[in-house]
Amino acid sequence: MVLTDAEGRLLYCSPVRPGSCADITQARQLGLVKLLADGPFMEILADAGYQGMGAQTGGRVVTPPHRKFKKNAPDW
């Protein structure tokens, strides 16, 4: 996991973990959720692998909306 600022400067790089691990699980194990919830306000743009983390961090993690179309899905 790598965090950068808007200009691409490195802010954080997590240690490498063996095997496969879900993104959000690794973030929880590293303490990122607690750090974001208790620290200064900042907004982090994340991919869909981090959905649900925004609620745990007071809206600090922004993910794409979860869309599930059961009927009449748009062509896009």
XYZ file of C-alpha atoms in Angstrom:
76
model
C 0.000 0.000 0.000
C 1.382 3.371 -1.034
C 0.003 6.794 -0.112
C 1.044 9.916 -2.008
C -0.054 13.525 -1.935
C -1.790 15.224 -4.875
C 1.591 15.955 -6.466
C 2.791 12.350 -6.255
C 5.172 12.749 -3.308
C 5.448 9.621 -1.196
C 3.752 9.901 2.211
C 3.625 6.260 3.298
C 4.669 2.849 1.996
C 3.528 -0.235 3.913
C 5.668 -3.306 4.500
C 5.322 -6.152 2.024
C 3.047 -8.978 3.171
C 3.296 -12.560 1.892
C 0.295 -14.087 0.123
C -2.888 -12.372 -0.889
C -4.722 -10.042 1.452
C -7.693 -7.780 0.800
C -6.790 -4.095 0.631
C -9.129 -3.080 3.421
C -7.902 -5.912 5.671
C -4.307 -4.792 5.302
C -5.293 -1.188 6.041
C -6.999 -2.311 9.250
C -4.070 -4.503 10.311
C -1.608 -1.641 9.757
C -3.701 0.700 11.910
C -4.544 3.053 9.054
C -8.244 3.146 9.967
C -7.502 4.261 13.540
C -4.897 6.757 12.381
C -7.326 8.381 9.947
C -10.241 8.382 12.390
C -8.255 9.948 15.239
C -5.816 12.145 13.309
C -6.106 15.483 11.533
C -8.692 15.770 8.781
C -7.496 14.722 5.368
C -9.335 13.223 2.444
C -8.009 10.095 0.751
C -9.211 8.954 -2.658
C -9.242 5.155 -2.811
C -10.362 2.443 -5.200
C -13.361 0.144 -4.702
C -11.299 -2.238 -2.547
C -11.674 0.216 0.322
C -15.471 0.609 0.227
C -16.858 0.843 3.730
C -13.744 2.474 5.125
C -15.257 5.944 4.749
C -17.835 5.178 7.432
C -15.111 3.953 9.789
C -12.949 7.051 9.308
C -15.551 9.806 9.473
C -15.667 10.285 5.697
C -11.916 10.668 5.258
C -11.708 7.837 2.715
C -13.624 8.489 -0.510
C -14.368 5.517 -2.778
C -16.349 5.106 -5.995
C -20.073 4.591 -5.404
C -21.236 0.991 -5.172
C -23.626 0.399 -8.037
C -25.491 -2.801 -8.578
C -28.089 -2.830 -11.321
C -30.548 -5.697 -11.132
C -32.684 -4.636 -14.077
C -32.192 -2.341 -17.029
C -28.476 -1.749 -16.567
C -27.237 1.269 -18.556
C -25.146 0.596 -21.674
C -22.103 2.380 -20.269
